[in-house]
């Protein structure tokens, strides 16, 4: 069951990564045409953002293919860390491009240039971009819920910011038509700042995964409660968790009656392990059995 779930998750992640690349290519083509005709700095900002999306999506595609490879002799915990590594690289690319955009937009704000052509085309392209982005976001949201992929989540952050970016560009183009030419570069500066904020969120999530950050307190409490629902389980301590790719790794000490035989203790641990695995799409659970009256047990926080 877990094996078939793994292949299902892998297929969903691949579909989402291919869809992301295809969407970015379509948006770049449309925005490049609109920018060439209108010379709008806000459309250029959106074009740069979409170009970054394409680069990030390609990195994701390669990272996901590597992350989904099964564990081998040299990587016995699998290759899931490839995903946060890709997200880390994305945040660096995004930060550099946002800073470059800030300089370009600041120069145009000091010396504004009127937009005389291509405004209608620019607005039409931005509306098309919003519709395409919304469709992709629905697909990515479904995949994230099913797989908890950090790479797809980082990619989705790009496209969520695109919705705001495209809407702001439409406003800038519309108002520029009425002489508010300073709004075009000002909106580009706003976009660059927002992209920097998105890069920080991606960086933070990637570092958490690379540093083996614990899963949420709610999930940890669910693990403890599930373990203690077994009639033979007397207590839980030293619960440790982390995520790598789509897999959640869980280790805990299970306190049992010392009168149980080795076979009975093993059977209890297997049952508890299966119950905990049922809380996650993919999980590896390691349980160490401790006798309840063992004075050597460290009572560290669960």
PDB file of N, CA, C and O in Angstrom, residues 37-75:
ATOM      1  N   UNK A  37       6.586  45.556 -27.474  1.00  0.00           N
ATOM      2  CA  UNK A  37       5.708  46.535 -28.121  1.00  0.00           C
ATOM      3  C   UNK A  37       5.478  47.758 -27.238  1.00  0.00           C
ATOM      4  O   UNK A  37       5.488  48.897 -27.708  1.00  0.00           O
ATOM      5  N   UNK A  38       5.296  47.556 -25.918  1.00  0.00           N
ATOM      6  CA  UNK A  38       4.914  48.662 -25.032  1.00  0.00           C
ATOM      7  C   UNK A  38       6.084  49.338 -24.323  1.00  0.00           C
ATOM      8  O   UNK A  38       5.976  50.494 -23.920  1.00  0.00           O
ATOM      9  N   UNK A  39       7.213  48.631 -24.128  1.00  0.00           N
ATOM     10  CA  UNK A  39       8.367  49.139 -23.384  1.00  0.00           C
ATOM     11  C   UNK A  39       7.984  49.472 -21.938  1.00  0.00           C
ATOM     12  O   UNK A  39       8.567  50.367 -21.311  1.00  0.00           O
ATOM     13  N   UNK A  40       7.008  48.747 -21.384  1.00  0.00           N
ATOM     14  CA  UNK A  40       6.572  48.977 -20.008  1.00  0.00           C
ATOM     15  C   UNK A  40       7.539  48.316 -19.035  1.00  0.00           C
ATOM     16  O   UNK A  40       7.853  47.126 -19.158  1.00  0.00           O
ATOM     17  N   UNK A  41       8.016  49.095 -18.056  1.00  0.00           N
ATOM     18  CA  UNK A  41       8.942  48.556 -17.062  1.00  0.00           C
ATOM     19  C   UNK A  41       8.233  47.575 -16.138  1.00  0.00           C
ATOM     20  O   UNK A  41       8.834  46.620 -15.634  1.00  0.00           O
ATOM     21  N   UNK A  42       6.939  47.760 -15.901  1.00  0.00           N
ATOM     22  CA  UNK A  42       6.211  46.816 -15.042  1.00  0.00           C
ATOM     23  C   UNK A  42       6.002  45.482 -15.763  1.00  0.00           C
ATOM     24  O   UNK A  42       6.048  44.421 -15.133  1.00  0.00           O
ATOM     25  N   UNK A  43       5.787  45.528 -17.099  1.00  0.00           N
ATOM     26  CA  UNK A  43       5.710  44.277 -17.855  1.00  0.00           C
ATOM     27  C   UNK A  43       7.077  43.598 -17.865  1.00  0.00           C
ATOM     28  O   UNK A  43       7.177  42.368 -17.759  1.00  0.00           O
ATOM     29  N   UNK A  44       8.158  44.409 -17.982  1.00  0.00           N
ATOM     30  CA  UNK A  44       9.508  43.838 -17.896  1.00  0.00           C
ATOM     31  C   UNK A  44       9.721  43.155 -16.549  1.00  0.00           C
ATOM     32  O   UNK A  44      10.315  42.071 -16.487  1.00  0.00           O
ATOM     33  N   UNK A  45       9.230  43.784 -15.482  1.00  0.00           N
ATOM     34  CA  UNK A  45       9.349  43.171 -14.157  1.00  0.00           C
ATOM     35  C   UNK A  45       8.632  41.827 -14.114  1.00  0.00           C
ATOM     36  O   UNK A  45       9.148  40.843 -13.586  1.00  0.00           O
ATOM     37  N   UNK A  46       7.441  41.798 -14.681  1.00  0.00           N
ATOM     38  CA  UNK A  46       6.684  40.550 -14.716  1.00  0.00           C
ATOM     39  C   UNK A  46       7.375  39.515 -15.599  1.00  0.00           C
ATOM     40  O   UNK A  46       7.365  38.320 -15.297  1.00  0.00           O
ATOM     41  N   UNK A  47       7.981  39.991 -16.712  1.00  0.00           N
ATOM     42  CA  UNK A  47       8.717  39.085 -17.602  1.00  0.00           C
ATOM     43  C   UNK A  47       9.908  38.469 -16.879  1.00  0.00           C
ATOM     44  O   UNK A  47      10.165  37.261 -16.992  1.00  0.00           O
ATOM     45  N   UNK A  48      10.647  39.301 -16.139  1.00  0.00           N
ATOM     46  CA  UNK A  48      11.789  38.788 -15.375  1.00  0.00           C
ATOM     47  C   UNK A  48      11.320  37.768 -14.342  1.00  0.00           C
ATOM     48  O   UNK A  48      11.938  36.713 -14.151  1.00  0.00           O
ATOM     49  N   UNK A  49      10.202  38.070 -13.698  1.00  0.00           N
ATOM     50  CA  UNK A  49       9.663  37.146 -12.698  1.00  0.00           C
ATOM     51  C   UNK A  49       9.288  35.809 -13.338  1.00  0.00           C
ATOM     52  O   UNK A  49       9.572  34.748 -12.788  1.00  0.00           O
ATOM     53  N   UNK A  50       8.671  35.856 -14.521  1.00  0.00           N
ATOM     54  CA  UNK A  50       8.307  34.615 -15.206  1.00  0.00           C
ATOM     55  C   UNK A  50       9.540  33.856 -15.673  1.00  0.00           C
ATOM     56  O   UNK A  50       9.552  32.616 -15.682  1.00  0.00           O
ATOM     57  N   UNK A  51      10.586  34.595 -16.073  1.00  0.00           N
ATOM     58  CA  UNK A  51      11.831  33.932 -16.461  1.00  0.00           C
ATOM     59  C   UNK A  51      12.440  33.203 -15.270  1.00  0.00           C
ATOM     60  O   UNK A  51      12.965  32.093 -15.396  1.00  0.00           O
ATOM     61  N   UNK A  52      12.343  33.841 -14.093  1.00  0.00           N
ATOM     62  CA  UNK A  52      12.808  33.178 -12.873  1.00  0.00           C
ATOM     63  C   UNK A  52      11.965  31.949 -12.563  1.00  0.00           C
ATOM     64  O   UNK A  52      12.471  30.925 -12.113  1.00  0.00           O
ATOM     65  N   UNK A  53      10.665  32.078 -12.805  1.00  0.00           N
ATOM     66  CA  UNK A  53       9.777  30.933 -12.597  1.00  0.00           C
ATOM     67  C   UNK A  53      10.193  29.752 -13.467  1.00  0.00           C
ATOM     68  O   UNK A  53      10.180  28.602 -13.025  1.00  0.00           O
ATOM     69  N   UNK A  54      10.560  30.059 -14.722  1.00  0.00           N
ATOM     70  CA  UNK A  54      10.999  28.986 -15.623  1.00  0.00           C
ATOM     71  C   UNK A  54      12.270  28.343 -15.112  1.00  0.00           C
ATOM     72  O   UNK A  54      12.386  27.108 -15.076  1.00  0.00           O
ATOM     73  N   UNK A  55      13.232  29.181 -14.710  1.00  0.00           N
ATOM     74  CA  UNK A  55      14.484  28.641 -14.181  1.00  0.00           C
ATOM     75  C   UNK A  55      14.222  27.795 -12.939  1.00  0.00           C
ATOM     76  O   UNK A  55      14.745  26.684 -12.804  1.00  0.00           O
ATOM     77  N   UNK A  56      13.396  28.324 -12.036  1.00  0.00           N
ATOM     78  CA  UNK A  56      13.077  27.592 -10.811  1.00  0.00           C
ATOM     79  C   UNK A  56      12.348  26.292 -11.126  1.00  0.00           C
ATOM     80  O   UNK A  56      12.598  25.254 -10.498  1.00  0.00           O
ATOM     81  N   UNK A  57      11.445  26.327 -12.104  1.00  0.00           N
ATOM     82  CA  UNK A  57      10.687  25.127 -12.465  1.00  0.00           C
ATOM     83  C   UNK A  57      11.600  24.060 -13.069  1.00  0.00           C
ATOM     84  O   UNK A  57      11.412  22.862 -12.825  1.00  0.00           O
ATOM     85  N   UNK A  58      12.578  24.498 -13.865  1.00  0.00           N
ATOM     86  CA  UNK A  58      13.525  23.539 -14.435  1.00  0.00           C
ATOM     87  C   UNK A  58      14.390  22.916 -13.336  1.00  0.00           C
ATOM     88  O   UNK A  58      14.651  21.700 -13.353  1.00  0.00           O
ATOM     89  N   UNK A  59      14.818  23.750 -12.385  1.00  0.00           N
ATOM     90  CA  UNK A  59      15.590  23.223 -11.256  1.00  0.00           C
ATOM     91  C   UNK A  59      14.742  22.237 -10.463  1.00  0.00           C
ATOM     92  O   UNK A  59      15.215  21.165 -10.054  1.00  0.00           O
ATOM     93  N   UNK A  60      13.475  22.587 -10.253  1.00  0.00           N
ATOM     94  CA  UNK A  60      12.557  21.695  -9.544  1.00  0.00           C
ATOM     95  C   UNK A  60      12.405  20.371 -10.268  1.00  0.00           C
ATOM     96  O   UNK A  60      12.363  19.294  -9.655  1.00  0.00           O
ATOM     97  N   UNK A  61      12.266  20.454 -11.582  1.00  0.00           N
ATOM     98  CA  UNK A  61      12.079  19.244 -12.380  1.00  0.00           C
ATOM     99  C   UNK A  61      13.244  18.281 -12.178  1.00  0.00           C
ATOM    100  O   UNK A  61      13.045  17.072 -11.957  1.00  0.00           O
ATOM    101  N   UNK A  62      14.465  18.820 -12.234  1.00  0.00           N
ATOM    102  CA  UNK A  62      15.647  17.981 -12.032  1.00  0.00           C
ATOM    103  C   UNK A  62      15.738  17.490 -10.583  1.00  0.00           C
ATOM    104  O   UNK A  62      16.064  16.324 -10.345  1.00  0.00           O
ATOM    105  N   UNK A  63      15.426  18.381  -9.635  1.00  0.00           N
ATOM    106  CA  UNK A  63      15.514  18.005  -8.224  1.00  0.00           C
ATOM    107  C   UNK A  63      14.500  16.929  -7.867  1.00  0.00           C
ATOM    108  O   UNK A  63      14.808  15.992  -7.123  1.00  0.00           O
ATOM    109  N   UNK A  64      13.287  17.067  -8.390  1.00  0.00           N
ATOM    110  CA  UNK A  64      12.244  16.089  -8.093  1.00  0.00           C
ATOM    111  C   UNK A  64      12.600  14.725  -8.677  1.00  0.00           C
ATOM    112  O   UNK A  64      12.407  13.681  -8.031  1.00  0.00           O
ATOM    113  N   UNK A  65      13.132  14.722  -9.885  1.00  0.00           N
ATOM    114  CA  UNK A  65      13.543  13.447 -10.490  1.00  0.00           C
ATOM    115  C   UNK A  65      14.608  12.774  -9.626  1.00  0.00           C
ATOM    116  O   UNK A  65      14.599  11.555  -9.447  1.00  0.00           O
ATOM    117  N   UNK A  66      15.523  13.573  -9.081  1.00  0.00           N
ATOM    118  CA  UNK A  66      16.568  13.004  -8.235  1.00  0.00           C
ATOM    119  C   UNK A  66      16.008  12.591  -6.877  1.00  0.00           C
ATOM    120  O   UNK A  66      16.341  11.518  -6.351  1.00  0.00           O
ATOM    121  N   UNK A  67      15.129  13.428  -6.311  1.00  0.00           N
ATOM    122  CA  UNK A  67      14.585  13.147  -4.978  1.00  0.00           C
ATOM    123  C   UNK A  67      13.731  11.885  -4.959  1.00  0.00           C
ATOM    124  O   UNK A  67      13.640  11.210  -3.928  1.00  0.00           O
ATOM    125  N   UNK A  68      13.099  11.573  -6.085  1.00  0.00           N
ATOM    126  CA  UNK A  68      12.202  10.418  -6.141  1.00  0.00           C
ATOM    127  C   UNK A  68      12.932   9.104  -6.386  1.00  0.00           C
ATOM    128  O   UNK A  68      12.313   8.045  -6.373  1.00  0.00           O
ATOM    129  N   UNK A  69      14.239   9.180  -6.595  1.00  0.00           N
ATOM    130  CA  UNK A  69      14.991   7.944  -6.744  1.00  0.00           C
ATOM    131  C   UNK A  69      14.977   7.173  -5.429  1.00  0.00           C
ATOM    132  O   UNK A  69      15.068   7.767  -4.353  1.00  0.00           O
ATOM    133  N   UNK A  70      14.849   5.860  -5.495  1.00  0.00           N
ATOM    134  CA  UNK A  70      14.808   5.083  -4.246  1.00  0.00           C
ATOM    135  C   UNK A  70      16.143   5.127  -3.513  1.00  0.00           C
ATOM    136  O   UNK A  70      17.184   5.463  -4.087  1.00  0.00           O
ATOM    137  N   UNK A  71      16.097   4.791  -2.237  1.00  0.00           N
ATOM    138  CA  UNK A  71      17.318   4.747  -1.434  1.00  0.00           C
ATOM    139  C   UNK A  71      18.296   3.735  -2.027  1.00  0.00           C
ATOM    140  O   UNK A  71      17.893   2.704  -2.588  1.00  0.00           O
ATOM    141  N   UNK A  72      19.571   4.045  -1.917  1.00  0.00           N
ATOM    142  CA  UNK A  72      20.594   3.123  -2.413  1.00  0.00           C
ATOM    143  C   UNK A  72      21.666   2.932  -1.337  1.00  0.00           C
ATOM    144  O   UNK A  72      21.534   3.426  -0.218  1.00  0.00           O
ATOM    145  N   UNK A  73      22.737   2.233  -1.695  1.00  0.00           N
ATOM    146  CA  UNK A  73      23.759   1.909  -0.702  1.00  0.00           C
ATOM    147  C   UNK A  73      24.450   3.152  -0.154  1.00  0.00           C
ATOM    148  O   UNK A  73      24.882   3.174   0.996  1.00  0.00           O
ATOM    149  N   UNK A  74      24.549   4.208  -0.973  1.00  0.00           N
ATOM    150  CA  UNK A  74      25.225   5.419  -0.538  1.00  0.00           C
ATOM    151  C   UNK A  74      24.270   6.440   0.075  1.00  0.00           C
ATOM    152  O   UNK A  74      24.721   7.398   0.710  1.00  0.00           O
ATOM    153  N   UNK A  75      22.965   6.269  -0.139  1.00  0.00           N
ATOM    154  CA  UNK A  75      21.962   7.194   0.403  1.00  0.00           C
ATOM    155  C   UNK A  75      20.816   6.369   0.973  1.00  0.00           C
ATOM    156  O   UNK A  75      19.758   6.241   0.372  1.00  0.00           O
TER     157      UNK A  75
END
